[in-house]
Amino acid sequence: MFERIYRLAASRIAARRQERRRARALESIAAFREKAERIYWDILEGRKLDGHLEDPDLPKEIRAIAECVRARTGGGPTAPPPLGAGTMSVVIPHYNHAQYLGDCLEGLCRQTVAPAEVIVVDDLSCDRPELPRICKEFEGRLNLRLLLPETKLYCGGARQMGAEAATSEIVVLHDADDVSHPQRLEITRRLFLQRPETLNVTAGWVPFEGEAVDYVKEFDLQVLDRSAIGPDELAAAMVRLFAEQLFCQKVCGQARPGHYGIHKRYGTTGAHPAYRRHLVSLHPWPMPGRFVFTRYEDYEFNLLVFLCGRKSLHVDLPLVYYRQRSTTYQLAPAAGK
């Protein structure tokens, strides 16, 4: 009898302790969100960040973002150089996706506006010997280059190597196991030419499994006026994501990965942005040894370009077909591991 009463009392005490820990965690989260929102708008509105950086209780991720923005912008937004014809280089990081690479390249052959070049960067894949044969099948159809680095780069490093090798005005990222809608490059180029101050463009996506999808939809380019989401609307949507994701911190025992973008009819694929080539050296893709605030390369890259330049767009059309149940994304290890 006594043992039963003891167990019941111990259980109640443990439950009360757990509830107190949860309440403290929620209070901390609320304070984090409020502080994050203030800093977010100060960054976007070009205010001085020195006061925030002097706060000893500033979360390390927010501090890293503020310091990075200040270092990369010098207090002012990034201004793009004049845009010419809007030439595009497609960069494809590749890791063990030889079975899908043909579908990816075939989708680029079908583009209504052809890329000036396509650069495949292999990240020490087990199936590397197959890549020259696959690329050779597209000779005469694509201006295709295959880069074979001898060191492990991870996805961010492979993207950066391809972007640095690109020669066009616009760099378009593309995962090796996904497929682009035939008008993706045409719509991307049109957006950059219509809004030459734009720094980067993300697009909507739809999932598929198995065989590559067959295209049944042709977009009237007039829909761009309704589908293109500008920086003001994007900023209003991102403040909630910025404040609530808490980056890599654990919230009540769960880690939350970063997410960039806005959800309308379609989501945002952070792995497939198109951006002005002059950003290549200013905004290098994150990789082991040079992460700023998280290990999620897509989120970190797009968010920092957006915060530093304040000239990002999203097109709410399904321009990327995302293959499910593959290993497109491989989380890079933390620095020193």
CSV table of N, CA and C in Angstrom, one decimal, residues 130-260:
chain,number,residue,atom,x,y,z
A,130,GLU,N,30.0,6.2,-64.3
A,130,GLU,CA,28.9,6.3,-65.3
A,130,GLU,C,28.6,7.6,-65.8
A,131,LEU,N,29.1,8.7,-65.2
A,131,LEU,CA,28.7,10.1,-65.6
A,131,LEU,C,29.2,10.5,-66.9
A,132,PRO,N,30.5,10.2,-67.3
A,132,PRO,CA,30.9,10.6,-68.7
A,132,PRO,C,30.0,10.0,-69.8
A,133,ARG,N,29.6,8.7,-69.6
A,133,ARG,CA,28.7,8.1,-70.6
A,133,ARG,C,27.4,8.9,-70.7
A,134,ILE,N,26.8,9.2,-69.5
A,134,ILE,CA,25.5,9.8,-69.5
A,134,ILE,C,25.6,11.2,-70.1
A,135,CYS,N,26.6,11.9,-69.8
A,135,CYS,CA,26.8,13.3,-70.3
A,135,CYS,C,27.0,13.3,-71.8
A,136,LYS,N,27.7,12.2,-72.3
A,136,LYS,CA,28.0,12.1,-73.7
A,136,LYS,C,26.8,12.0,-74.5
A,137,GLU,N,25.7,11.3,-73.9
A,137,GLU,CA,24.5,11.2,-74.7
A,137,GLU,C,23.8,12.5,-75.0
A,138,PHE,N,24.2,13.6,-74.3
A,138,PHE,CA,23.5,14.9,-74.5
A,138,PHE,C,24.4,15.8,-75.3
A,139,GLU,N,25.5,15.3,-75.9
A,139,GLU,CA,26.3,16.1,-76.8
A,139,GLU,C,25.5,16.6,-77.9
A,140,GLY,N,25.7,17.9,-78.3
A,140,GLY,CA,24.9,18.5,-79.3
A,140,GLY,C,23.6,19.0,-78.9
A,141,ARG,N,23.1,18.6,-77.8
A,141,ARG,CA,21.8,19.1,-77.3
A,141,ARG,C,21.9,20.1,-76.1
A,142,LEU,N,23.0,19.9,-75.3
A,142,LEU,CA,23.3,20.8,-74.2
A,142,LEU,C,24.8,21.2,-74.3
A,143,ASN,N,25.1,22.4,-73.9
A,143,ASN,CA,26.5,22.8,-73.7
A,143,ASN,C,26.8,22.3,-72.3
A,144,LEU,N,27.4,21.1,-72.2
A,144,LEU,CA,27.4,20.4,-70.9
A,144,LEU,C,28.9,20.3,-70.5
A,145,ARG,N,29.1,20.6,-69.2
A,145,ARG,CA,30.5,20.4,-68.6
A,145,ARG,C,30.3,19.5,-67.4
A,146,LEU,N,31.3,18.6,-67.2
A,146,LEU,CA,31.3,17.7,-66.0
A,146,LEU,C,32.5,18.0,-65.2
A,147,LEU,N,32.3,18.4,-63.9
A,147,LEU,CA,33.4,18.7,-63.0
A,147,LEU,C,33.6,17.6,-62.0
A,148,LEU,N,34.8,17.1,-61.9
A,148,LEU,CA,35.1,15.9,-61.0
A,148,LEU,C,36.1,16.3,-59.9
A,149,PRO,N,35.7,17.0,-58.9
A,149,PRO,CA,36.6,17.3,-57.9
A,149,PRO,C,37.1,16.1,-57.1
A,150,GLU,N,38.3,16.1,-56.6
A,150,GLU,CA,38.8,15.0,-55.9
A,150,GLU,C,38.7,15.0,-54.4
A,151,THR,N,38.0,16.1,-53.9
A,151,THR,CA,37.8,16.2,-52.4
A,151,THR,C,36.3,16.2,-52.2
A,152,LYS,N,35.9,15.8,-51.0
A,152,LYS,CA,34.5,15.8,-50.6
A,152,LYS,C,34.0,17.3,-50.4
A,153,LEU,N,33.0,17.7,-51.1
A,153,LEU,CA,32.5,19.1,-51.0
A,153,LEU,C,31.2,19.2,-50.2
A,154,TYR,N,30.4,18.1,-50.2
A,154,TYR,CA,29.0,18.2,-49.8
A,154,TYR,C,28.2,19.0,-50.7
A,155,CYS,N,26.9,19.1,-50.5
A,155,CYS,CA,26.0,19.7,-51.5
A,155,CYS,C,26.3,21.2,-51.7
A,156,GLY,N,26.5,21.9,-50.5
A,156,GLY,CA,26.8,23.3,-50.6
A,156,GLY,C,28.1,23.6,-51.4
A,157,GLY,N,29.1,22.8,-51.1
A,157,GLY,CA,30.4,23.0,-51.8
A,157,GLY,C,30.3,22.7,-53.2
A,158,ALA,N,29.6,21.7,-53.6
A,158,ALA,CA,29.4,21.4,-55.0
A,158,ALA,C,28.6,22.5,-55.8
A,159,ARG,N,27.6,23.0,-55.1
A,159,ARG,CA,26.9,24.1,-55.7
A,159,ARG,C,27.8,25.3,-55.9
A,160,GLN,N,28.6,25.6,-54.9
A,160,GLN,CA,29.5,26.7,-55.0
A,160,GLN,C,30.6,26.5,-56.1
A,161,MET,N,31.1,25.3,-56.2
A,161,MET,CA,32.1,25.1,-57.3
A,161,MET,C,31.5,25.3,-58.7
A,162,GLY,N,30.3,24.8,-58.9
A,162,GLY,CA,29.6,25.0,-60.1
A,162,GLY,C,29.3,26.5,-60.4
A,163,ALA,N,28.8,27.2,-59.4
A,163,ALA,CA,28.5,28.6,-59.5
A,163,ALA,C,29.8,29.4,-59.9
A,164,GLU,N,30.9,29.1,-59.3
A,164,GLU,CA,32.1,29.8,-59.6
A,164,GLU,C,32.6,29.5,-61.0
A,165,ALA,N,32.3,28.3,-61.5
A,165,ALA,CA,32.7,27.9,-62.9
A,165,ALA,C,31.7,28.5,-63.9
A,166,ALA,N,30.6,29.0,-63.5
A,166,ALA,CA,29.5,29.5,-64.5
A,166,ALA,C,30.0,30.8,-65.1
A,167,THR,N,29.6,31.0,-66.4
A,167,THR,CA,30.0,32.2,-67.1
A,167,THR,C,28.8,33.1,-67.5
A,168,SER,N,27.6,32.7,-67.1
A,168,SER,CA,26.4,33.4,-67.5
A,168,SER,C,26.1,34.5,-66.4
A,169,GLU,N,25.1,35.3,-66.7
A,169,GLU,CA,24.6,36.4,-65.8
A,169,GLU,C,23.8,35.8,-64.6
A,170,ILE,N,23.1,34.7,-64.9
A,170,ILE,CA,22.2,34.1,-63.9
A,170,ILE,C,22.7,32.7,-63.6
A,171,VAL,N,22.8,32.3,-62.4
A,171,VAL,CA,23.1,30.9,-62.0
A,171,VAL,C,21.8,30.3,-61.5
A,172,VAL,N,21.4,29.1,-62.1
A,172,VAL,CA,20.2,28.4,-61.8
A,172,VAL,C,20.6,27.1,-61.2
A,173,LEU,N,20.2,26.8,-59.9
A,173,LEU,CA,20.5,25.6,-59.2
A,173,LEU,C,19.5,24.5,-59.6
A,174,HIS,N,19.9,23.3,-59.6
A,174,HIS,CA,19.0,22.2,-60.0
A,174,HIS,C,19.5,20.9,-59.4
A,175,ASP,N,18.7,20.2,-58.6
A,175,ASP,CA,19.1,18.9,-58.1
A,175,ASP,C,19.2,17.8,-59.1
A,176,ALA,N,20.1,16.9,-59.0
A,176,ALA,CA,20.3,15.9,-60.1
A,176,ALA,C,19.2,14.9,-60.2
A,177,ASP,N,18.4,14.7,-59.2
A,177,ASP,CA,17.3,13.7,-59.3
A,177,ASP,C,15.9,14.4,-59.6
A,178,ASP,N,15.9,15.7,-59.8
A,178,ASP,CA,14.6,16.4,-60.0
A,178,ASP,C,14.5,16.7,-61.5
A,179,VAL,N,13.4,17.2,-61.9
A,179,VAL,CA,13.1,17.6,-63.3
A,179,VAL,C,12.4,19.0,-63.3
A,180,SER,N,12.8,19.8,-64.3
A,180,SER,CA,12.2,21.1,-64.4
A,180,SER,C,11.1,21.2,-65.4
A,181,HIS,N,10.1,22.0,-65.1
A,181,HIS,CA,9.0,22.2,-66.1
A,181,HIS,C,9.7,22.9,-67.3
A,182,PRO,N,9.2,22.6,-68.5
A,182,PRO,CA,9.8,23.1,-69.7
A,182,PRO,C,9.9,24.7,-69.8
A,183,GLN,N,9.1,25.4,-69.1
A,183,GLN,CA,9.1,26.8,-69.1
A,183,GLN,C,9.9,27.4,-67.9
A,184,ARG,N,10.5,26.6,-67.1
A,184,ARG,CA,11.1,27.1,-65.9
A,184,ARG,C,12.2,28.2,-66.3
A,185,LEU,N,13.1,27.9,-67.2
A,185,LEU,CA,14.1,28.9,-67.5
A,185,LEU,C,13.5,30.1,-68.2
A,186,GLU,N,12.5,29.9,-69.0
A,186,GLU,CA,11.9,31.0,-69.7
A,186,GLU,C,11.3,32.0,-68.7
A,187,ILE,N,10.6,31.4,-67.7
A,187,ILE,CA,9.9,32.2,-66.7
A,187,ILE,C,10.9,32.9,-65.8
A,188,THR,N,11.9,32.2,-65.4
A,188,THR,CA,13.0,32.7,-64.6
A,188,THR,C,13.7,33.9,-65.3
A,189,ARG,N,14.1,33.7,-66.5
A,189,ARG,CA,14.7,34.8,-67.3
A,189,ARG,C,13.8,36.0,-67.4
A,190,ARG,N,12.5,35.8,-67.7
A,190,ARG,CA,11.6,36.8,-67.9
A,190,ARG,C,11.5,37.7,-66.6
A,191,LEU,N,11.4,37.0,-65.4
A,191,LEU,CA,11.3,37.7,-64.2
A,191,LEU,C,12.5,38.6,-63.9
A,192,PHE,N,13.7,38.1,-64.2
A,192,PHE,CA,14.9,38.9,-64.0
A,192,PHE,C,15.0,40.1,-65.0
A,193,LEU,N,14.5,39.9,-66.2
A,193,LEU,CA,14.5,41.0,-67.2
A,193,LEU,C,13.5,42.0,-66.8
A,194,GLN,N,12.3,41.6,-66.4
A,194,GLN,CA,11.2,42.5,-66.0
A,194,GLN,C,11.6,43.3,-64.8
A,195,ARG,N,12.3,42.7,-63.9
A,195,ARG,CA,12.6,43.3,-62.6
A,195,ARG,C,14.1,43.2,-62.4
A,196,PRO,N,14.9,44.0,-63.1
A,196,PRO,CA,16.3,43.9,-63.1
A,196,PRO,C,17.0,44.1,-61.7
A,197,GLU,N,16.3,44.6,-60.7
A,197,GLU,CA,16.9,44.8,-59.4
A,197,GLU,C,16.9,43.5,-58.6
A,198,THR,N,16.2,42.5,-59.1
A,198,THR,CA,16.0,41.2,-58.4
A,198,THR,C,17.4,40.5,-58.3
A,199,LEU,N,17.6,39.9,-57.1
A,199,LEU,CA,18.9,39.2,-56.8
A,199,LEU,C,18.7,37.7,-56.9
A,200,ASN,N,17.6,37.2,-56.4
A,200,ASN,CA,17.4,35.8,-56.5
A,200,ASN,C,15.9,35.4,-56.6
A,201,VAL,N,15.6,34.3,-57.3
A,201,VAL,CA,14.2,33.9,-57.5
A,201,VAL,C,14.1,32.4,-57.1
A,202,THR,N,13.1,32.2,-56.3
A,202,THR,CA,12.7,30.8,-55.9
A,202,THR,C,11.4,30.4,-56.6
A,203,ALA,N,11.1,29.1,-56.7
A,203,ALA,CA,9.9,28.7,-57.5
A,203,ALA,C,9.2,27.7,-56.7
A,204,GLY,N,7.9,27.4,-57.1
A,204,GLY,CA,7.1,26.4,-56.5
A,204,GLY,C,7.5,25.0,-57.0
A,205,TRP,N,7.0,24.0,-56.3
A,205,TRP,CA,7.4,22.6,-56.7
A,205,TRP,C,6.2,21.7,-56.4
A,206,VAL,N,6.2,20.6,-57.1
A,206,VAL,CA,5.3,19.5,-56.8
A,206,VAL,C,6.1,18.2,-56.8
A,207,PRO,N,5.6,17.2,-55.9
A,207,PRO,CA,6.4,16.0,-55.8
A,207,PRO,C,5.9,14.9,-56.8
A,208,PHE,N,6.8,14.0,-57.1
A,208,PHE,CA,6.4,12.8,-57.9
A,208,PHE,C,7.3,11.7,-57.5
A,209,GLU,N,6.8,10.5,-57.8
A,209,GLU,CA,7.6,9.2,-57.5
A,209,GLU,C,7.7,8.4,-58.8
A,210,GLY,N,8.7,7.6,-58.8
A,210,GLY,CA,8.9,6.7,-60.0
A,210,GLY,C,9.4,7.3,-61.2
A,211,GLU,N,8.7,7.1,-62.3
A,211,GLU,CA,9.1,7.6,-63.6
A,211,GLU,C,9.0,9.2,-63.6
A,212,ALA,N,9.8,9.8,-64.5
A,212,ALA,CA,9.7,11.2,-64.6
A,212,ALA,C,8.3,11.6,-65.1
A,213,VAL,N,7.9,12.8,-64.6
A,213,VAL,CA,6.5,13.2,-64.9
A,213,VAL,C,6.4,13.6,-66.4
A,214,ASP,N,5.2,13.5,-66.9
A,214,ASP,CA,5.0,14.1,-68.3
A,214,ASP,C,4.3,15.4,-68.1
A,215,TYR,N,4.7,16.4,-68.9
A,215,TYR,CA,4.2,17.7,-68.8
A,215,TYR,C,2.9,17.9,-69.5
A,216,VAL,N,1.9,18.5,-68.8
A,216,VAL,CA,0.6,18.6,-69.4
A,216,VAL,C,0.1,20.1,-69.3
A,217,LYS,N,0.9,20.9,-68.7
A,217,LYS,CA,0.5,22.3,-68.5
A,217,LYS,C,1.4,23.3,-69.1
A,218,GLU,N,0.9,24.2,-69.9
A,218,GLU,CA,1.7,25.3,-70.5
A,218,GLU,C,1.2,26.6,-69.9
A,219,PHE,N,2.1,27.4,-69.3
A,219,PHE,CA,1.7,28.6,-68.6
A,219,PHE,C,1.6,29.8,-69.6
A,220,ASP,N,0.6,30.5,-69.5
A,220,ASP,CA,0.5,31.8,-70.1
A,220,ASP,C,1.4,32.8,-69.3
A,221,LEU,N,2.3,33.4,-70.0
A,221,LEU,CA,3.3,34.2,-69.3
A,221,LEU,C,2.6,35.4,-68.6
A,222,GLN,N,1.4,35.7,-69.0
A,222,GLN,CA,0.7,36.8,-68.3
A,222,GLN,C,0.4,36.5,-66.9
A,223,VAL,N,0.4,35.2,-66.5
A,223,VAL,CA,0.1,34.9,-65.1
A,223,VAL,C,1.2,35.3,-64.2
A,224,LEU,N,2.4,35.6,-64.7
A,224,LEU,CA,3.5,36.1,-63.9
A,224,LEU,C,3.1,37.2,-63.0
A,225,ASP,N,2.3,38.1,-63.5
A,225,ASP,CA,1.9,39.3,-62.7
A,225,ASP,C,1.1,38.9,-61.5
A,226,ARG,N,0.4,37.8,-61.6
A,226,ARG,CA,-0.3,37.3,-60.4
A,226,ARG,C,0.4,36.3,-59.6
A,227,SER,N,1.4,35.6,-60.2
A,227,SER,CA,2.1,34.6,-59.5
A,227,SER,C,3.5,35.0,-58.9
A,228,ALA,N,4.0,36.1,-59.3
A,228,ALA,CA,5.3,36.6,-58.8
A,228,ALA,C,5.0,37.3,-57.5
A,229,ILE,N,5.7,36.8,-56.4
A,229,ILE,CA,5.5,37.4,-55.1
A,229,ILE,C,6.8,38.2,-54.8
A,230,GLY,N,6.6,39.5,-54.5
A,230,GLY,CA,7.7,40.4,-54.4
A,230,GLY,C,8.3,40.4,-53.0
A,231,PRO,N,9.3,41.2,-52.7
A,231,PRO,CA,10.0,41.2,-51.4
A,231,PRO,C,9.2,41.7,-50.3
A,232,ASP,N,8.2,42.6,-50.5
A,232,ASP,CA,7.4,43.1,-49.4
A,232,ASP,C,6.5,42.0,-48.8
A,233,GLU,N,5.8,41.2,-49.7
A,233,GLU,CA,5.0,40.1,-49.3
A,233,GLU,C,5.8,39.0,-48.7
A,234,LEU,N,6.9,38.8,-49.3
A,234,LEU,CA,7.8,37.7,-48.8
A,234,LEU,C,8.3,38.0,-47.4
A,235,ALA,N,8.7,39.3,-47.2
A,235,ALA,CA,9.2,39.7,-45.9
A,235,ALA,C,8.1,39.5,-44.8
A,236,ALA,N,6.9,39.9,-45.1
A,236,ALA,CA,5.8,39.7,-44.2
A,236,ALA,C,5.6,38.3,-43.8
A,237,ALA,N,5.7,37.4,-44.8
A,237,ALA,CA,5.5,36.0,-44.5
A,237,ALA,C,6.7,35.4,-43.8
A,238,MET,N,7.9,35.9,-44.1
A,238,MET,CA,9.1,35.3,-43.5
A,238,MET,C,9.3,35.7,-42.1
A,239,VAL,N,8.7,36.8,-41.6
A,239,VAL,CA,9.0,37.1,-40.2
A,239,VAL,C,8.5,36.1,-39.2
A,240,ARG,N,7.4,35.4,-39.6
A,240,ARG,CA,6.9,34.3,-38.7
A,240,ARG,C,7.8,33.2,-38.7
A,241,LEU,N,8.3,32.8,-39.9
A,241,LEU,CA,9.2,31.7,-40.1
A,241,LEU,C,10.5,32.0,-39.3
A,242,PHE,N,11.0,33.2,-39.5
A,242,PHE,CA,12.3,33.6,-38.9
A,242,PHE,C,12.2,33.5,-37.4
A,243,ALA,N,11.1,33.9,-36.8
A,243,ALA,CA,10.9,34.0,-35.4
A,243,ALA,C,10.5,32.6,-34.8
A,244,GLU,N,9.8,31.8,-35.5
A,244,GLU,CA,9.2,30.6,-34.9
A,244,GLU,C,10.1,29.4,-35.1
A,245,GLN,N,10.9,29.4,-36.1
A,245,GLN,CA,11.7,28.2,-36.4
A,245,GLN,C,12.8,28.0,-35.3
A,246,LEU,N,13.3,29.0,-34.8
A,246,LEU,CA,14.3,28.9,-33.7
A,246,LEU,C,15.6,28.2,-34.3
A,247,PHE,N,15.7,28.2,-35.6
A,247,PHE,CA,16.9,27.7,-36.2
A,247,PHE,C,17.2,26.3,-35.8
A,248,CYS,N,18.4,26.0,-35.2
A,248,CYS,CA,18.8,24.7,-34.8
A,248,CYS,C,18.6,24.4,-33.4
A,249,GLN,N,18.0,25.3,-32.6
A,249,GLN,CA,17.7,25.0,-31.2
A,249,GLN,C,16.6,23.9,-31.1
A,250,LYS,N,16.7,23.2,-30.0
A,250,LYS,CA,15.7,22.2,-29.7
A,250,LYS,C,14.6,22.9,-28.9
A,251,VAL,N,13.4,22.6,-29.3
A,251,VAL,CA,12.2,23.2,-28.7
A,251,VAL,C,11.4,22.0,-28.1
A,252,CYS,N,11.4,22.0,-26.8
A,252,CYS,CA,10.7,20.9,-26.1
A,252,CYS,C,11.2,19.5,-26.6
A,253,GLY,N,12.5,19.4,-26.8
A,253,GLY,CA,13.1,18.2,-27.2
A,253,GLY,C,13.2,17.9,-28.7
A,254,GLN,N,12.6,18.8,-29.5
A,254,GLN,CA,12.6,18.6,-30.9
A,254,GLN,C,13.4,19.7,-31.7
A,255,ALA,N,14.3,19.3,-32.6
A,255,ALA,CA,15.0,20.3,-33.4
A,255,ALA,C,14.2,20.6,-34.6
A,256,ARG,N,14.2,21.9,-35.0
A,256,ARG,CA,13.4,22.4,-36.1
A,256,ARG,C,14.3,22.8,-37.2
A,257,PRO,N,14.3,22.1,-38.4
A,257,PRO,CA,15.1,22.6,-39.5
A,257,PRO,C,14.6,23.9,-40.1
A,258,GLY,N,15.4,24.6,-40.7
A,258,GLY,CA,15.1,25.9,-41.3
A,258,GLY,C,14.2,25.7,-42.6
A,259,HIS,N,13.3,26.6,-42.8
A,259,HIS,CA,12.5,26.6,-44.0
A,259,HIS,C,12.5,28.1,-44.6
A,260,TYR,N,12.7,28.2,-45.8
A,260,TYR,CA,12.7,29.5,-46.5
A,260,TYR,C,11.5,29.6,-47.4
